[in-house]
């Protein structure tokens, strides 16, 4: 598997180049059909519009802190399109596109970032998605456990789990890869290497040349793909999924990508990265690249694209209004959310918060 794309030989899988040309020399890799390509493109457009609207809402004071996805869309969209709808999708917090592939309403995502945890309560039997996980890499042991449970039950279901380059420095990452390797758990670890963990660049995160090569130390295969190339992301994920389903165990996919926006709306990336670098990565934008491909192949017209973008914008606006009109949570519920019996420290914080509210009012 991936013999021709060993990251230890400096190889990275790319199928669609920056000019939207598909590499016709690569054989025996699963390619997206025209119908799937259009579906992927449309999902990327709605993801981008929804994402930019969330950032704009934050600037208008209508949305609290939000982590932009801009530039990384191909990663979760391409990989989610490569697995079955009842395979487990274990997200971090930058996988909006993947949620939309699963059919999760956009309004739920907005609701979550408006501060309502219900926005991350997905009906498990309908969506097979675990809640958003902000504590870095804490989702990885859950994902391995989930994958192992499905293996134990012989359901043939696999798990696709995401984390970031920064998340590879956390102990949970290494423990998860280790157990997945030993147990041959049917899991795909998808690391979105967007080059930064807030302000910390990738080379300060690890001394290894790639993230993908770490997999070999745990006894399984790792591959680095161009994470801005939806064909490569999809192909690698399909191969890894088939491998897991056949009992081959885990795979680590490193999506080599870039966060075009800020870490979150509370961050100012101009303080730690050069404009020149951002400019170079803008040329590799996954949407522009796929747009060139669909136009060249005449799968869509410029006019249809214009209409699509307008509709996506409308859809994003409507989804936010829906989320914003959701009944607001009570102060008590916010504190009671995690524990059945609130620990004394939270009781005290609730008491102080109530006092503050009384004082303010
Ligand atoms: C356990 C833990 N430590 C610290 C944080 C604060 N924090 C939030 S995002 C982040 C950086 C994560 O970087 P990376 O894993 O590369 O993912 P990215 O945000 O770039 O998608 C940190 C340190 C956290 N959420 N959880």
Coordinates of C-alpha atoms and ligand atoms in Angstrom, one line a residue:
X1 CA 0.0 0.0 0.0
X2 CA 1.3 3.4 -1.0
X3 CA 4.7 1.8 -2.0
X4 CA 5.3 4.5 -4.6
X5 CA 4.5 7.3 -2.1
X6 CA 6.7 6.5 0.9
X7 CA 7.1 9.8 2.8
X8 CA 10.6 8.6 4.0
X9 CA 11.7 8.9 0.4
X10 CA 10.4 12.5 0.2
X11 CA 7.3 11.4 -1.7
X12 CA 3.9 13.2 -1.5
X13 CA 0.8 12.1 -3.3
X14 CA -0.6 14.7 -5.7
X15 CA -3.1 14.1 -8.5
X16 CA -4.5 17.5 -9.3
X17 CA -1.9 20.2 -9.8
X18 CA -2.2 23.9 -9.1
X19 CA -3.4 24.6 -12.6
X20 CA -6.3 22.1 -12.3
X21 CA -4.6 19.4 -14.4
X22 CA -5.2 15.8 -13.4
X23 CA -2.1 13.6 -13.5
X24 CA -3.0 10.9 -16.1
X25 CA 0.2 8.9 -15.5
X26 CA -0.8 7.7 -12.0
X27 CA -2.5 4.3 -12.4
X28 CA -4.5 2.1 -10.1
X29 CA -5.7 4.9 -7.8
X30 CA -9.4 5.4 -7.1
X31 CA -10.5 8.6 -8.8
X32 CA -13.6 10.7 -8.1
X33 CA -16.3 10.3 -10.8
X34 CA -17.6 13.4 -12.5
X35 CA -20.7 13.4 -10.3
X36 CA -18.6 13.1 -7.2
X37 CA -16.3 15.9 -8.4
X38 CA -19.3 18.2 -8.8
X39 CA -20.6 17.2 -5.4
X40 CA -17.2 17.9 -3.8
X41 CA -16.9 21.2 -5.5
X42 CA -20.4 22.3 -4.3
X43 CA -19.6 21.2 -0.8
X44 CA -16.4 23.2 -0.9
X45 CA -18.3 26.3 -2.0
X46 CA -20.9 26.1 0.8
X47 CA -18.1 25.4 3.3
X48 CA -16.2 28.5 2.2
X49 CA -19.2 30.8 2.1
X50 CA -20.4 29.5 5.6
X51 CA -16.9 29.9 7.0
X52 CA -16.4 33.5 5.7
X53 CA -19.9 34.4 7.0
X54 CA -18.9 33.1 10.4
X55 CA -15.8 35.3 10.5
X56 CA -17.8 38.3 9.3
X57 CA -20.5 37.6 12.0
X58 CA -17.7 37.6 14.6
X59 CA -16.5 41.0 13.4
X60 CA -20.2 42.2 13.7
X61 CA -20.3 41.0 17.3
X62 CA -22.8 38.3 16.5
X63 CA -20.6 35.2 16.7
X64 CA -18.1 34.4 19.5
X65 CA -14.7 32.9 18.8
X66 CA -14.7 30.8 15.6
X67 CA -11.9 28.7 14.0
X68 CA -11.8 29.3 10.3
X69 CA -11.5 26.4 7.8
X70 CA -10.5 28.5 4.8
X71 CA -7.9 26.7 2.7
X72 CA -8.3 23.3 4.3
X73 CA -11.7 22.3 2.8
X74 CA -10.4 19.5 0.6
X75 CA -9.1 17.5 3.6
X76 CA -12.3 16.6 5.4
X77 CA -14.5 16.8 2.3
X78 CA -12.3 14.4 0.2
X79 CA -11.7 11.9 3.0
X80 CA -15.4 11.8 4.2
X81 CA -16.4 11.2 0.6
X82 CA -14.1 8.1 0.6
X83 CA -15.8 6.3 3.5
X84 CA -19.3 5.0 4.1
X85 CA -22.0 7.1 5.8
X86 CA -22.1 4.7 8.7
X87 CA -18.4 4.7 9.3
X88 CA -17.4 6.7 12.4
X89 CA -16.4 10.3 11.8
X90 CA -14.4 11.6 14.8
X91 CA -13.7 15.3 14.4
X92 CA -11.5 17.9 16.0
X93 CA -12.9 21.4 15.2
X94 CA -11.9 22.3 11.7
X95 CA -13.9 19.8 9.8
X96 CA -17.0 21.8 8.7
X97 CA -16.8 20.4 5.2
X98 CA -16.8 16.8 6.5
X99 CA -19.9 17.5 8.6
X100 CA -21.7 18.8 5.5
X101 CA -20.7 15.7 3.5
X102 CA -22.4 13.7 6.3
X103 CA -25.6 15.8 5.9
X104 CA -25.3 17.6 9.3
X105 CA -27.3 20.8 9.1
X106 CA -25.1 23.9 8.9
X107 CA -27.3 25.6 11.5
X108 CA -26.0 23.0 14.1
X109 CA -22.4 24.1 13.5
X110 CA -23.3 27.7 13.9
X111 CA -25.2 26.8 17.0
X112 CA -22.2 25.1 18.6
X113 CA -20.0 28.1 17.9
X114 CA -22.7 30.4 19.3
X115 CA -21.9 28.6 22.5
X116 CA -24.7 26.0 22.6
X117 CA -23.3 22.4 23.1
X118 CA -26.5 21.0 21.5
X119 CA -25.0 22.1 18.2
X120 CA -22.5 19.2 18.6
X121 CA -25.1 16.6 19.6
X122 CA -25.5 14.6 16.4
X123 CA -28.0 11.8 16.4
X124 CA -25.5 8.9 16.4
X125 CA -27.5 6.4 14.3
X126 CA -28.2 9.1 11.7
X127 CA -24.8 10.8 11.4
X128 CA -22.2 8.6 13.1
X129 CA -20.3 11.7 14.1
X130 CA -18.7 12.3 17.5
X131 CA -19.0 15.8 19.1
X132 CA -16.5 18.6 18.3
X133 CA -13.4 18.1 20.4
X134 CA -11.5 21.2 21.3
X135 CA -9.1 19.6 23.9
X136 CA -6.3 18.8 21.5
X137 CA -6.1 15.2 20.5
X138 CA -8.4 14.0 23.2
X139 CA -10.6 12.5 20.5
X140 CA -7.9 10.1 19.3
X141 CA -8.1 7.5 22.1
X142 CA -11.9 7.6 21.7
X143 CA -11.5 6.9 18.0
X144 CA -9.2 4.0 18.5
X145 CA -11.6 2.5 21.1
X146 CA -14.5 3.0 18.8
X147 CA -12.7 1.3 15.9
X148 CA -11.6 -1.6 18.1
X149 CA -15.2 -2.0 19.4
X150 CA -16.4 -2.3 15.8
X151 CA -13.7 -4.8 15.0
X152 CA -14.7 -6.8 18.1
X153 CA -18.3 -6.7 17.0
X154 CA -17.3 -7.7 13.5
X155 CA -19.4 -4.9 12.0
X156 CA -16.9 -4.0 9.2
X157 CA -17.2 -0.3 10.2
X158 CA -14.2 1.8 10.3
X159 CA -13.3 5.1 12.0
X160 CA -11.9 8.3 10.5
X161 CA -10.4 10.6 13.0
X162 CA -8.9 14.1 12.6
X163 CA -6.3 16.2 14.4
X164 CA -3.8 18.9 13.6
X165 CA 0.0 19.0 13.3
X166 CA 0.2 20.6 16.8
X167 CA -1.9 17.7 18.1
X168 CA 0.9 15.2 17.2
X169 CA 3.0 16.5 20.1
X170 CA 0.4 15.4 22.6
X171 CA 0.7 12.1 24.5
X172 CA -2.8 11.0 23.4
X173 CA -1.6 11.0 19.8
X174 CA 1.3 8.5 20.4
X175 CA -0.7 6.3 22.8
X176 CA -3.5 6.1 20.2
X177 CA -1.2 5.2 17.3
X178 CA 0.5 2.7 19.4
X179 CA -2.7 0.9 20.5
X180 CA -4.2 1.1 17.0
X181 CA -1.1 -0.6 15.6
X182 CA -1.0 -3.3 18.2
X183 CA -4.8 -4.0 18.0
X184 CA -4.9 -3.5 14.2
X185 CA -7.8 -1.2 14.8
X186 CA -9.7 -0.2 11.6
X187 CA -8.9 3.5 11.9
X188 CA -7.6 6.2 9.7
X189 CA -5.7 9.0 11.4
X190 CA -6.0 12.1 9.3
X191 CA -3.6 14.8 10.4
X192 CA -4.4 18.2 8.9
X193 CA -1.0 19.7 8.8
X194 CA -1.9 23.3 8.2
X195 CA 1.7 24.3 9.1
X196 CA 0.9 26.1 12.4
X197 CA -0.5 25.3 15.9
X198 CA -1.7 28.8 16.6
X199 CA 1.6 30.6 16.3
X200 CA 3.9 27.6 16.6
X201 CA 5.3 26.5 13.2
X202 CA 5.4 22.9 12.2
X203 CA 9.2 22.6 12.5
X204 CA 9.0 23.6 16.2
X205 CA 6.5 20.8 16.7
X206 CA 8.5 17.8 15.7
X207 CA 12.1 17.1 14.5
X208 CA 10.8 14.4 12.0
X209 CA 10.8 15.5 8.3
X210 CA 7.1 14.6 7.9
X211 CA 4.3 13.7 10.2
X212 CA 3.3 10.7 7.9
X213 CA 6.6 8.9 8.6
X214 CA 5.7 8.6 12.3
X215 CA 3.3 5.8 11.5
X216 CA 6.1 3.4 10.6
X217 CA 7.4 3.5 14.1
X218 CA 4.0 2.2 15.3
X219 CA 4.1 -0.6 12.8
X220 CA 1.8 0.7 10.1
X221 CA 1.8 2.8 6.9
X222 CA 1.8 6.6 6.7
X223 CA 1.3 8.7 3.6
X224 CA 1.6 12.4 2.9
X225 CA -0.9 13.8 0.5
X226 CA -1.3 17.2 -1.0
X227 CA -4.2 18.3 1.3
X228 CA -5.3 21.0 -1.2
X229 CA -5.9 18.3 -3.8
X230 CA -9.2 16.7 -3.3
X231 CA -8.4 13.8 -5.7
X232 CA -5.3 12.9 -3.7
X233 CA -7.1 13.2 -0.4
X234 CA -9.9 11.0 -1.6
X235 CA -7.7 8.4 -3.2
X236 CA -5.5 7.9 -0.2
X237 CA -8.5 7.8 2.1
X238 CA -10.3 5.2 -0.1
X239 CA -7.2 3.0 -0.1
X240 CA -6.7 3.3 3.7
X241 CA -10.4 2.6 4.2
X242 CA -10.3 -0.6 2.1
X243 CA -7.2 -1.7 3.9
X244 CA -8.8 -1.2 7.3
X245 CA -12.0 -3.0 6.3
X246 CA -9.9 -6.0 5.0
X247 CA -8.3 -6.3 8.5
X248 CA -5.1 -4.5 7.6
X249 CA -5.4 -2.1 10.5
X250 CA -4.7 1.6 10.7
X251 CA -3.2 4.2 8.3
X252 CA -1.9 7.7 9.0
X253 CA -2.6 10.2 6.3
X254 CA -0.9 13.6 6.6
X255 CA -2.8 16.2 4.6
X256 CA -0.2 18.8 3.7
X257 CA -2.2 22.0 3.7
X258 CA -2.4 25.6 4.9
X259 CA -4.7 27.6 7.1
X260 CA -5.3 30.7 5.0
X261 CA -7.2 32.5 7.8
X262 CA -6.4 33.1 11.5
X263 CA -6.2 30.2 14.0
X264 CA -9.4 31.6 15.4
X265 CA -11.1 35.0 15.2
X266 CA -9.2 35.8 18.4
X267 CA -5.9 35.4 16.7
X268 CA -3.8 37.8 14.5
X269 CA -1.6 35.7 12.2
X270 CA 0.3 38.7 10.8
X271 CA 2.3 38.6 14.1
X272 CA 3.9 35.3 13.4
X273 CA 3.9 34.6 9.6
X274 CA 4.9 36.5 6.5
X275 CA 2.5 37.9 4.0
X276 CA 4.6 36.4 1.2
X277 CA 4.0 32.9 2.6
X278 CA 0.3 33.4 2.7
X279 CA 0.4 34.8 -0.9
X280 CA 2.2 31.6 -2.1
X281 CA -0.4 29.4 -0.5
X282 CA -3.3 31.4 -1.9
X283 CA -2.1 30.2 -5.3
X284 CA -2.6 26.6 -4.1
X285 CA -6.2 27.3 -2.9
X286 CA -8.1 23.9 -3.1
X287 CA -11.2 25.6 -4.5
X288 CA -9.5 27.6 -7.2
X289 CA -7.7 24.4 -8.3
X290 CA -10.9 22.3 -8.5
X291 CA -12.7 25.2 -10.2
X292 CA -10.2 25.1 -13.0
X293 CA -10.7 21.4 -13.3
X294 CA -14.5 21.5 -13.5
X295 CA -14.5 24.4 -15.9
X296 CA -11.8 22.7 -18.2
X297 CA -13.9 19.5 -18.2
X298 CA -17.0 21.5 -18.8
X299 CA -18.8 19.9 -15.8
X300 CA -20.1 23.4 -15.0
X301 CA -20.2 26.9 -16.5
X302 CA -19.0 30.2 -15.1
X303 CA -22.6 31.3 -14.9
X304 CA -23.6 28.3 -12.9
X305 CA -20.7 28.8 -10.5
X306 CA -21.8 32.4 -9.9
X307 CA -25.3 31.2 -9.1
X308 CA -24.0 28.4 -6.9
X309 CA -21.9 30.9 -4.9
X310 CA -24.9 33.3 -4.5
X311 CA -27.1 30.4 -3.3
X312 CA -24.5 29.1 -0.9
X313 CA -24.2 32.6 0.6
X314 CA -28.0 32.7 1.1
X315 CA -27.9 29.2 2.6
X316 CA -25.3 30.3 5.1
X317 CA -27.2 33.4 6.1
X318 CA -30.4 31.4 6.6
X319 CA -28.6 28.7 8.6
X320 CA -27.2 31.3 11.0
X321 CA -30.5 33.0 11.5
X322 CA -32.0 29.6 12.4
X323 CA -29.2 28.9 14.9
X324 CA -29.5 32.4 16.3
X325 CA -33.2 32.0 17.0
X326 CA -32.6 28.7 18.9
X327 CA -33.8 29.0 22.5
X328 CA -31.0 30.3 24.6
X329 CA -29.6 28.0 27.3
X330 CA -30.2 29.0 31.0
X331 CA -27.2 30.0 33.1
X332 CA -27.7 26.8 35.2
X333 CA -27.6 24.5 32.2
X334 CA -24.3 25.9 31.1
X335 CA -22.8 24.9 34.5
X336 CA -24.6 21.6 34.8
X337 CA -23.7 20.4 31.3
X338 CA -20.7 18.1 32.1
X339 CA -21.3 16.6 35.5
X340 CA -24.4 14.9 36.9
X341 CA -23.6 16.3 40.3
X342 CA -21.9 19.6 40.0
X343 CA -18.5 19.6 41.8
X344 CA -18.1 22.3 44.6
X345 CA -15.8 24.4 42.4
X346 CA -18.5 24.8 39.8
X347 CA -21.2 25.4 42.4
X348 CA -19.0 28.3 43.6
X349 CA -18.5 29.6 40.1
X350 CA -22.3 29.4 39.5
X351 CA -22.9 31.3 42.7
X352 CA -20.5 34.0 41.7
X353 CA -21.9 34.2 38.2
X354 CA -25.4 34.6 39.6
X355 CA -24.2 37.5 41.8
X356 CA -22.5 39.1 38.8
X357 CA -25.8 38.8 36.8
X358 CA -27.8 40.4 39.7
X359 CA -25.2 43.1 39.9
X360 CA -25.2 43.9 36.2
X361 CA -29.0 43.9 36.1
Ligands
LIG1 C1 -5.1 20.0 25.5 C2 -5.1 21.4 25.0 N1 -4.1 22.2 25.1 C3 -4.1 23.4 24.6 C4 -5.2 23.9 23.9 C5 -5.3 25.3 23.3 N2 -5.2 25.2 21.8 C6 -6.3 25.3 21.1 S1 -6.0 25.0 19.5 C7 -4.3 24.8 19.8 C8 -3.4 24.5 18.6 C9 -3.8 23.3 17.9 O1 -2.9 23.2 16.8 P1 -3.1 22.0 15.7 O2 -3.2 20.7 16.4 O3 -2.0 22.1 14.7 O4 -4.5 22.3 15.1 P2 -5.0 23.6 14.3 O5 -5.6 24.5 15.3 O6 -3.9 24.2 13.6 O7 -6.1 23.1 13.4 C10 -4.1 24.9 21.1 C11 -2.7 24.7 21.7 C12 -6.3 23.0 23.8 N3 -7.4 23.3 23.1 N4 -6.3 21.7 24.3

